[in-house]
Coordinates of C-alpha atoms and ligand atoms in Angstrom, one line a residue:
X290 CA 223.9 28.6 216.3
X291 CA 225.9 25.5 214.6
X292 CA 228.9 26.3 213.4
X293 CA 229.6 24.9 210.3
X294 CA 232.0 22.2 211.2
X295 CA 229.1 21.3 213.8
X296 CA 227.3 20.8 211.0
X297 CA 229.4 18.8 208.6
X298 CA 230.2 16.6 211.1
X299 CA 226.1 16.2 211.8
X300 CA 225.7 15.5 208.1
X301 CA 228.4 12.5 207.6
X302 CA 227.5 11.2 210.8
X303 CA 223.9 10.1 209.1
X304 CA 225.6 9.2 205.8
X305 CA 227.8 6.3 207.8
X306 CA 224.5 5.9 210.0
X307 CA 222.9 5.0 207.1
X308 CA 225.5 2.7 205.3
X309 CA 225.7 1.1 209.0
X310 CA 222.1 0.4 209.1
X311 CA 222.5 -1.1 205.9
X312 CA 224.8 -3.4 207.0
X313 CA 223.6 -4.6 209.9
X314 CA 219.9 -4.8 208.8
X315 CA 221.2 -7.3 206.3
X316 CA 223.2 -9.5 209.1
X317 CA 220.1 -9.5 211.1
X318 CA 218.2 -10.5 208.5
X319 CA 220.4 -13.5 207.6
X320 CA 221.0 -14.1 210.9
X321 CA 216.7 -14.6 211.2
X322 CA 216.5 -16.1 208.0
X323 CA 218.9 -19.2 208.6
X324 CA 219.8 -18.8 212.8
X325 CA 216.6 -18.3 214.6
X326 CA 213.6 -20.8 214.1
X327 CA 210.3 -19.8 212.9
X328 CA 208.0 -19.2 216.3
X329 CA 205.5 -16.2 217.3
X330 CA 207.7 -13.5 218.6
X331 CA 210.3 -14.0 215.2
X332 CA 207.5 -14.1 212.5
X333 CA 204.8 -11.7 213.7
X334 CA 206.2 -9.8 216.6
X335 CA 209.6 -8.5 215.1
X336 CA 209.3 -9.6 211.2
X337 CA 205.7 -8.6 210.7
X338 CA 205.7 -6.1 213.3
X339 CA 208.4 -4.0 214.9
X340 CA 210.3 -4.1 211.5
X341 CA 207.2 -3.9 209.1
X342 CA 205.6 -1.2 210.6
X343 CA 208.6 1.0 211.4
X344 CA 210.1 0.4 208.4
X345 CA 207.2 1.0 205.8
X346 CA 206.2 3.6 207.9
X347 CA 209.1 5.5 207.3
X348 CA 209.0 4.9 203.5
X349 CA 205.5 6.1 203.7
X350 CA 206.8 9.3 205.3
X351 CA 208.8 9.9 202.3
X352 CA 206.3 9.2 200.0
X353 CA 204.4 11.7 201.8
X354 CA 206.6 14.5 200.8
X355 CA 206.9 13.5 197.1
X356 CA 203.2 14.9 196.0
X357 CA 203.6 18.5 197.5
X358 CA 207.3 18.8 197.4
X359 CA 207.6 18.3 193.8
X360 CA 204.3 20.6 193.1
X361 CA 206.0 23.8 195.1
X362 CA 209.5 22.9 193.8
X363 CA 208.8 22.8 190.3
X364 CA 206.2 26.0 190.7
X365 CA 209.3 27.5 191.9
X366 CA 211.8 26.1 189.9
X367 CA 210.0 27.1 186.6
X368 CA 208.9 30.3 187.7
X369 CA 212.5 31.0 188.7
X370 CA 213.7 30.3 184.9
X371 CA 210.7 32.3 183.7
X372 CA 211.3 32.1 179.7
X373 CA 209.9 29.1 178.2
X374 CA 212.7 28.9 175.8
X375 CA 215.4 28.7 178.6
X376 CA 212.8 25.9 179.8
X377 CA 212.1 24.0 176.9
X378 CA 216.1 23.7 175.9
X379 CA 216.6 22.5 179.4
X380 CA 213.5 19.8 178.9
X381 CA 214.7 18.8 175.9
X382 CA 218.6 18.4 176.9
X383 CA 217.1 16.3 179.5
X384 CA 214.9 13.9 177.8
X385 CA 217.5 13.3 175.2
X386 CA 220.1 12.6 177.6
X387 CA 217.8 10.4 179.4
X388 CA 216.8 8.3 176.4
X389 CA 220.4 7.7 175.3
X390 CA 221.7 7.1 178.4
X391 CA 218.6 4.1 178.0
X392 CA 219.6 2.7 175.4
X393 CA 223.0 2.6 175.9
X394 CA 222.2 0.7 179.4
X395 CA 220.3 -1.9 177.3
X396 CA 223.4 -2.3 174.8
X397 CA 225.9 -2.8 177.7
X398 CA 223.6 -5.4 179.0
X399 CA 222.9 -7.7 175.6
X400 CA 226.4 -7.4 175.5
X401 CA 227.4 -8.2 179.3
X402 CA 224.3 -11.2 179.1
X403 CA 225.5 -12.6 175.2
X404 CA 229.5 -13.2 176.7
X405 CA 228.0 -14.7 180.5
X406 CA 225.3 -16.5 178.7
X407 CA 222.5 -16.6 181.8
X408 CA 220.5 -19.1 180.2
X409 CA 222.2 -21.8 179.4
X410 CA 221.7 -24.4 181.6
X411 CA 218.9 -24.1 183.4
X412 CA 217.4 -27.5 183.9
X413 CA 214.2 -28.6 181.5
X414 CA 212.0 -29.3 184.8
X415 CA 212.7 -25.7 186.4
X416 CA 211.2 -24.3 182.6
X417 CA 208.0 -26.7 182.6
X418 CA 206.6 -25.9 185.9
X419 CA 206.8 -22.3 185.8
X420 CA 203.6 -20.1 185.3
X421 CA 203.0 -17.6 182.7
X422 CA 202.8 -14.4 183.7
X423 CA 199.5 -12.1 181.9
X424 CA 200.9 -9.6 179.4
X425 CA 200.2 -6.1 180.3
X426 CA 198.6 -4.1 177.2
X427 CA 200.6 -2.0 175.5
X428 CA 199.1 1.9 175.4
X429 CA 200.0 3.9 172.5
X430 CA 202.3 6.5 171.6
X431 CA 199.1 8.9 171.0
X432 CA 197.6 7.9 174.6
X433 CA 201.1 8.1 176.2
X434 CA 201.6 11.6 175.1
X435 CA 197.8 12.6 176.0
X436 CA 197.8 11.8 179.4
X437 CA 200.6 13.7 180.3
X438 CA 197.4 16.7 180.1
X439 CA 195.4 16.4 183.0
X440 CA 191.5 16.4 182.5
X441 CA 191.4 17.1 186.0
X442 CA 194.4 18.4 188.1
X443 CA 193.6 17.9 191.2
X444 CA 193.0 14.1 190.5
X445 CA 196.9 14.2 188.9
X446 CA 197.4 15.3 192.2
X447 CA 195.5 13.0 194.7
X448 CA 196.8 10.1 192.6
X449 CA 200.7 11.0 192.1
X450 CA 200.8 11.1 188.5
X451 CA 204.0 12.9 188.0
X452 CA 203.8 13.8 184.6
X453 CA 200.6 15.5 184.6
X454 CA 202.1 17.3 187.9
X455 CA 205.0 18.4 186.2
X456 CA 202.9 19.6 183.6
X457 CA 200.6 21.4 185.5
X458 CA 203.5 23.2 187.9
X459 CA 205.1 24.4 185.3
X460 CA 202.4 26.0 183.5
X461 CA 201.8 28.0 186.8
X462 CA 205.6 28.6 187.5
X463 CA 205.8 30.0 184.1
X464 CA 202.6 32.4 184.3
X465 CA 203.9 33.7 187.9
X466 CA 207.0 34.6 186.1
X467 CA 205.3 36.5 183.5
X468 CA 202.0 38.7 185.8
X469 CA 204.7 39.1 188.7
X470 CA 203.7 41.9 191.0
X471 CA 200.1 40.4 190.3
X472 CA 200.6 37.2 192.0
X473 CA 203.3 37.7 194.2
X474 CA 201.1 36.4 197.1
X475 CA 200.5 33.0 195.4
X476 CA 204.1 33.1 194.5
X477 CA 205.2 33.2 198.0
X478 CA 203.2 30.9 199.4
X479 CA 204.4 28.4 197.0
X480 CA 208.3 29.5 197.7
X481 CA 207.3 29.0 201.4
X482 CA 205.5 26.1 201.5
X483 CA 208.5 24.6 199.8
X484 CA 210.9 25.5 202.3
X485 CA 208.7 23.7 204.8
X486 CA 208.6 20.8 202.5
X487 CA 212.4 21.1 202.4
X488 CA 212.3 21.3 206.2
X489 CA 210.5 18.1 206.5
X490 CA 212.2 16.0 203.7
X491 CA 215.5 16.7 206.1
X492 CA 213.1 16.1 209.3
X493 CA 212.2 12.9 207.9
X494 CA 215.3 11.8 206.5
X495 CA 216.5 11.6 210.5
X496 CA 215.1 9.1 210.8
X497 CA 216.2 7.1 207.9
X498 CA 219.3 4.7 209.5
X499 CA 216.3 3.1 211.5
X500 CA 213.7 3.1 208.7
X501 CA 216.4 1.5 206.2
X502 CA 217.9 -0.8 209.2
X503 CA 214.2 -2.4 209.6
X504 CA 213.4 -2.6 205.4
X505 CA 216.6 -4.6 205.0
X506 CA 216.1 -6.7 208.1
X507 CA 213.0 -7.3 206.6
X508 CA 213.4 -8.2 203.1
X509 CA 216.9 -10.0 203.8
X510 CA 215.0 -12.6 206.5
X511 CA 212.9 -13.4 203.7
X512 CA 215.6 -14.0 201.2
X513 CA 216.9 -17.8 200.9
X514 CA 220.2 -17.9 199.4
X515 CA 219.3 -21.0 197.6
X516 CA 216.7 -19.9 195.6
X517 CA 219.6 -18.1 194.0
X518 CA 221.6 -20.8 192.9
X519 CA 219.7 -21.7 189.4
X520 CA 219.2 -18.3 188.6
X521 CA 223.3 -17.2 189.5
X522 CA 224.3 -16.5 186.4
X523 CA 221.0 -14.6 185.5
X524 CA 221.9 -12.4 189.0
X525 CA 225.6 -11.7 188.3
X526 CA 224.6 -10.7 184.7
X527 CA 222.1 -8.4 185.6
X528 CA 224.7 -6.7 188.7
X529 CA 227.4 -6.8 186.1
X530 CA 225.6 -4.9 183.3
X531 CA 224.5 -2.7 186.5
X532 CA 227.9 -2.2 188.0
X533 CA 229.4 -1.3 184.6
X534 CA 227.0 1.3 183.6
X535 CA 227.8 2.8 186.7
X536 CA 231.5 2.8 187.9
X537 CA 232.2 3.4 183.9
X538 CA 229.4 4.5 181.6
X539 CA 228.1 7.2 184.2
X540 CA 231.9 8.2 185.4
X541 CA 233.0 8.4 181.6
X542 CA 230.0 10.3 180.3
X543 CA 230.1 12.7 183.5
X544 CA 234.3 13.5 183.1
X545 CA 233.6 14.3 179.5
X546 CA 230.9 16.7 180.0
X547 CA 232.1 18.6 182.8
X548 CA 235.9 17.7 183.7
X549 CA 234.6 17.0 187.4
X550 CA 236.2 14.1 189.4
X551 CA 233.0 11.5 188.6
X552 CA 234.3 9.5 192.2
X553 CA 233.5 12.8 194.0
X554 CA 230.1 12.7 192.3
X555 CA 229.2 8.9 193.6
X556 CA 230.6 9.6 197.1
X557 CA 228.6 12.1 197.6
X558 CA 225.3 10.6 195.9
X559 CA 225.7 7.5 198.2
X560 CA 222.9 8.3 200.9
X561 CA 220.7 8.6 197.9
X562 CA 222.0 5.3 196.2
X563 CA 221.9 3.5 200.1
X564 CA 217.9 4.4 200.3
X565 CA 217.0 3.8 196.8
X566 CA 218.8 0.4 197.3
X567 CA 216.4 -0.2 200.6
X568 CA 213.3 1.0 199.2
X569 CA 213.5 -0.1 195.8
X570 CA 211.6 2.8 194.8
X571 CA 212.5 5.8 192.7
X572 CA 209.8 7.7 193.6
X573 CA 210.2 7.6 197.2
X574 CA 214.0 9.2 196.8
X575 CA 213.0 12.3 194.9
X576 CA 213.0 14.9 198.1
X577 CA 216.5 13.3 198.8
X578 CA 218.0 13.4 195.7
X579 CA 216.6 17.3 194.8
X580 CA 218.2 18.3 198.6
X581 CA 221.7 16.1 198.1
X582 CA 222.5 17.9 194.8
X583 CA 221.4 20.9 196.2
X584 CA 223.4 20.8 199.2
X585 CA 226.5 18.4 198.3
X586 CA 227.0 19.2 194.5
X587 CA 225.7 22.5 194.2
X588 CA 223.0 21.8 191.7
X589 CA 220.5 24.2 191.8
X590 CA 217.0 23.3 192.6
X591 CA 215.9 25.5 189.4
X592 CA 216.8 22.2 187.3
X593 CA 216.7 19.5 189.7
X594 CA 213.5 20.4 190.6
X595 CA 211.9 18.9 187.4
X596 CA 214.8 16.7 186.0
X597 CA 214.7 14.4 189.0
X598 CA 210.8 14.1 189.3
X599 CA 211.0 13.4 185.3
X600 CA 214.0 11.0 185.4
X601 CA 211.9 9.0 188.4
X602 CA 209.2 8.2 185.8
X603 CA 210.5 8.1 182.7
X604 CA 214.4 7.3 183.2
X605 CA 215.1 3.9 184.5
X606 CA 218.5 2.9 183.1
X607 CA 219.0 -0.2 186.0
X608 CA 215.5 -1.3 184.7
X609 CA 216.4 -1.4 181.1
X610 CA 219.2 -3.5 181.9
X611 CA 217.2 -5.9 184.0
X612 CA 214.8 -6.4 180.8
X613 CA 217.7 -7.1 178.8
X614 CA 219.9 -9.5 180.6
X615 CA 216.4 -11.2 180.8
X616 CA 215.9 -10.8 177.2
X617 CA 218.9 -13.1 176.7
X618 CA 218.1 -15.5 179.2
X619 CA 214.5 -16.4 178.2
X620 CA 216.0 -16.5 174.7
X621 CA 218.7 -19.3 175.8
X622 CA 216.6 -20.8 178.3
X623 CA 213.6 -21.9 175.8
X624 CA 216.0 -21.9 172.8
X625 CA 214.5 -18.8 170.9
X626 CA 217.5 -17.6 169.0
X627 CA 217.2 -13.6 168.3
X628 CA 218.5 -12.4 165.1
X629 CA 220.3 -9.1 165.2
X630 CA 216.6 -6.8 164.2
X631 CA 215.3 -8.8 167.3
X632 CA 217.7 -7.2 169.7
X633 CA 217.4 -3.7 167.9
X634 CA 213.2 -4.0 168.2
X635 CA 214.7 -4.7 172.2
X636 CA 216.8 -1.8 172.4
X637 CA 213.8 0.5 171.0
X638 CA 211.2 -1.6 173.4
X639 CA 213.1 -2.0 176.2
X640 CA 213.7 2.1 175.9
X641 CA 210.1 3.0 175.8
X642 CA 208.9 0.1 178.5
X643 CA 211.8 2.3 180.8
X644 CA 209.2 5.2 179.9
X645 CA 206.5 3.4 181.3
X646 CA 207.8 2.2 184.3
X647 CA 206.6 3.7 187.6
X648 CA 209.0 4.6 189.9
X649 CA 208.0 2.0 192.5
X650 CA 209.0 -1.5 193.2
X651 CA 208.3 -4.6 191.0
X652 CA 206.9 -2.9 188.4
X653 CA 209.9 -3.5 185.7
X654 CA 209.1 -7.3 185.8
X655 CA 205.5 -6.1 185.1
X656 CA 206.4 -4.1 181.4
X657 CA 209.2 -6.7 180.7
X658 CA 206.4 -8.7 179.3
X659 CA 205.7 -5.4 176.7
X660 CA 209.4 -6.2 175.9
X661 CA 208.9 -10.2 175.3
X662 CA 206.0 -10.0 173.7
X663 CA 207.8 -7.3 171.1
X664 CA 210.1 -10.3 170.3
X665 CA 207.7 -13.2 170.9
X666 CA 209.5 -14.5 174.0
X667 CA 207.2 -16.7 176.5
X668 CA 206.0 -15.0 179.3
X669 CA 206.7 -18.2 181.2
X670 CA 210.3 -17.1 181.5
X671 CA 209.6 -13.8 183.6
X672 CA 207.7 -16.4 186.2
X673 CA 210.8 -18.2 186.4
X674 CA 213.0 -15.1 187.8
X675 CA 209.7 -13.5 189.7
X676 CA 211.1 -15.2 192.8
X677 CA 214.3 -13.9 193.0
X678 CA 213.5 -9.9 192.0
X679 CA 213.9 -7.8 195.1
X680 CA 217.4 -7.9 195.3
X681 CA 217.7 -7.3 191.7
X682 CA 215.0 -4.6 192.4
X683 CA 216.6 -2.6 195.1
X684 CA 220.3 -2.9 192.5
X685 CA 218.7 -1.6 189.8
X686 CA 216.7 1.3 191.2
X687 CA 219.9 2.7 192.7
X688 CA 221.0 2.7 188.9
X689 CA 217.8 4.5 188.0
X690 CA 217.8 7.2 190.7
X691 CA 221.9 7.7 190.0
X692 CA 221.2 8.1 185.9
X693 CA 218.6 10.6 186.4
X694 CA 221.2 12.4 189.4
X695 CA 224.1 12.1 186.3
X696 CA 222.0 13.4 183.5
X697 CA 220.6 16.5 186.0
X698 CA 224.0 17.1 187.1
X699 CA 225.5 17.5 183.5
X700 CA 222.6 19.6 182.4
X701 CA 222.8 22.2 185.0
X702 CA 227.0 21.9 184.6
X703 CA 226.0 22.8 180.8
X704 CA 223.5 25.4 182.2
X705 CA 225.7 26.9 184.5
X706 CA 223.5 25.9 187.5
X707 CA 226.0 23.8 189.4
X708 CA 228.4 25.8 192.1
X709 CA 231.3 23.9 191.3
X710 CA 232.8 25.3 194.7
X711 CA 229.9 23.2 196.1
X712 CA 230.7 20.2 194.1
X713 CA 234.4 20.1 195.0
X714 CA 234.8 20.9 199.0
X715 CA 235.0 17.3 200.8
X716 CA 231.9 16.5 202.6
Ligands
LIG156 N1 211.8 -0.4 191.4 C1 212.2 0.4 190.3 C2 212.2 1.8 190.6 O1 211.5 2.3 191.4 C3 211.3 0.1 189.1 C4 211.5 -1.4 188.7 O2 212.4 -1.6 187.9 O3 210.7 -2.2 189.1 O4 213.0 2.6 190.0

C-alpha cells in the first residue's frame, strides 16, 4: 500500500514533469526550427515521425476517454442529484455564469485592443495579398436549440456531440434516480464503468510529460519567430486581454464568491492549463479537469461532471477574446471605424459564436467570420492572422478550459459540493 506522502509526492512529481516537458519541447523545437538544417532524419524521421506519432497519439488517447467518460459521469452525476429542480438550478447557475463571464472577456479585450491599437500600421502590401477566407453560415437560434435533442442517440454518441450526450445522460441519470431498486443493475454498471474510465484517464495521463514534450517540439519547430513580427501588436493584445482575464477577472470573481485564496485555485489547475496549452483543445482536457477538481479542490464530480463537458462546448472565454482583439484589428487595419452599437452587436456575436465553437483547435478563427460578417468586416483580415494562430490557439484554450474550471468551482462552492479541506491542504 502507498502511503499518502508516497502518493503526493507521485502526484507533484508529474505536475513539474509536465511543466518540464513543456519547456524543453519548446527549446527543442526552437533549437530544430532555426539550429539544425532541414534533411531526412530532421523532417520525417523525428518531426513527422517520432514526435507526430507519439505525440498525436497520446492526444488521441485522451480523446478516447472523452465519449464514455462523460456518458457514465454525467449518468452518475445526475442520477446522484436525482431532483430535477436541484438540477435545473444548477444548469442554469452555470449557463449564466458562463455567458457573463463571455461577455465580460470580450469587453476586457475591445478595451485591452482600442488602448494597444493592433492595427495600426500594418503595411498596405501585407492587406492586398491576403486571401479571403469563406464565411461559415450562420444556423439559427431555433436550429441551435433543436439539435441539442438527438434524433438518434447513438449517432450523438459515435460522433461526440456533447450536447446531445449531455442531454441524453441526464435524462437517464434522472430516471435511475427516480425507479431505483428497478434498475439498480444498470445503475451500477454505469457507476463502474466510470470508475474504470477514471482508472484510465489517470492511466493515460502518465504518460502525458512525453505526449506534451513531443506536441510542443512539434508545433514550436514549425513556428518562425518572424512571421510574428507584423502581427506583434495583434499577439501581445490578444495575450494581454488573455492574461488579464485570468490573473484578475477569474481571481476577483472567484475571491468574491467564495473567500478562497484564487492563487491556490490556479496552482493547482496548472496541469490542466499546461495540456490544454499543448493540445489546444478543450475537449481533449475534460477527463483531466473533472479528476483535478475532484482530487485537488474537492469539487465533486456530481457538478463537474456536466459543467465541465458543457463549459468545453459552449464556454470559450480565451476565444471570445481572440475574436475581439481581431475585431479591432481588422477594423484599423482596413480603416472600418465601428461606432459604439458595432461593438455592442460584437459583444452579443462574439458571445454566441463562443457557443458555437467546438472545443478543438482552429475552430475560433473559423466562427470569427460569424462575428465579421455581423459588423461587415472583410474576411480578408482573418487570412491575414491565419498564419500565426497556434500559439494564440493553445493561449486561449487554456483560458477556455480555466473559465469553465472557475465557473464549476463557484457553483459547487455555492452548492455546497466543494470540500474546502480538499481545496486548502498544499498539494
Ligand atoms: N482551440 C479552442 C478550444 O479548444 C477553440 C478555438 O478557439 O479555436 O477551446
Amino acid at each position: 500500500m502507498k502511503t499518502n506522502n508516497e502518493k503526493k509526492a507521485r502526484k507533484l512529481g508529474l505536475t513539474t514533469w509536465i511543466f518540464l516537458a513543456l519547456l524543453g519541447g519548446m527549446a527543442t523545437g526552437c533549437i530544430l526550427h532555426y539550429l539544425v538544417p532541414d534533411c531526412y532524419f530532421k523532417d520525417t524521421i523525428l518531426i513527422g515521425g517520432i514526435f507526430n506519432v507519439v505525440g498525436n497519439g497520446f492526444l488521441r488517447l485522451m480523446q478516447m476517454l472523452v465519449v464514455p467518460l462523460v456518458f457514465c459521469s454525467i449518468i452518475c452525476g445526475s442520477s446522484a442529484i436525482g431532483d430535477t429542480k436541484t438540477l435545473g438550478k444548477v444548469g442554469i447557475k452555470t449557463v449564466i455564469f458562463y455567458l457573463c463571464t463571455t461577455a465580460c472577456a470580450i469587453a476586457v479585450a475591445l478595451s485591452v485592443a482600442l488602448i494597444i491599437k493592433p492595427g495600426l500600421g500594418i503595411p498596405e502590401s501585407a492587406l492586398q495579398t491576403s486571401e479571403s477566407v469563406e464565411a461559415i453560415e450562420t444556423t439559427s437560434l431555433t436550429d441551435t436549440l433543436l439539435n441539442i435533442i438527438p434524433k438518434n442517440p447513438v449517432q450523438g454518441l459515435a460522433e461526440g456531440n456533447m450536447l446531445q450526450i449531455i442531454l441524453f445522460a441526464i435524462i437517464i441519470g434522472i430516471i435511475l434516480a427516480k425507479i431505483g431498486e428497478r434498475a439498480e443493475l444498470v445503475s451500477n454498471f454505469f457507476a463502474q464503468f466510470n470508475d474504470i474510465m477514471m482508472e484510465m484517464t489517470t492511466m493515460v495521463m502518465s504518460l502525458a510529460p512525453i505526449g506534451v514534450f513531443c506536441l510542443i517540439a512539434k508545433t514550436f519547430s514549425g513556428i518562425g519567430f518572424s512571421v510574428f513580427l507584423p502581427l506583434i501588436k495583434y499577439m501581445l493584445s490578444v495575450l494581454t486581454g488573455l492574461g488579464v482575464h485570468l490573473f484578475i477577472v477569474y481571481s476577483a470573481m472567484f475571491f468574491l464568491f467564495t473567500r478562497l485564496n484564487p492563487y491556490h485555485f490556479i496552482r493547482k489547475y496548472l496541469p490542466v492549463m499546461g495540456f490544454a496549452f499543448s493540445t489546444a483543445t478543450s475537449n481533449a482536457t475534460i477527463p483531466l479537469a473533472i479528476e483535478t477538481l475532484y482530487s485537488k479542490m474537492g469539487v465533486s464530480k456530481k457538478i463537474s461532471s456536466f459543467t465541465i463537458p458543457l463549459g468545453a462546448t459552449v464556454n470559450m472565454d480565451g476565444t471570445a477574446i481572440m475574436q475581439g482583439v481581431a475585431v479591432v484589428f481588422a477594423s484599423e487595419a482596413f480603416n472600418i471605424p465601428l461606432t459604439g452599437a458595432d461593438y455592442a452587436t460584437v459583444i452579443l456575436t462574439a458571445t454566441l459564436a463562443s457557443i458555437g465553437t467546438a472545443g478543438v483547435p482552429s475552430v475560433g478563427l473559423v466562427t470569427l467570420t460569424m462575428v465579421f460578417a455581423s459588423v461587415g468586416l472583410p474576411t480578408e483580415a482573418i487570412a491575414l492572422i491565419m498564419g500565426i494562430d497556434r500559439l494564440l490557439d493553445m493561449a486561449r484554450t487554456t483560458v477556455n478550459i480555466t473559465g469553465d474550471a472557475l465557473c464549476t468551482s463557484i457553483v459547487a462552492y455555492q452548492d455546497k459540493a466543494m470540500d474546502i479541506n480538499v481545496f486548502k491542504k498544499k498539494q
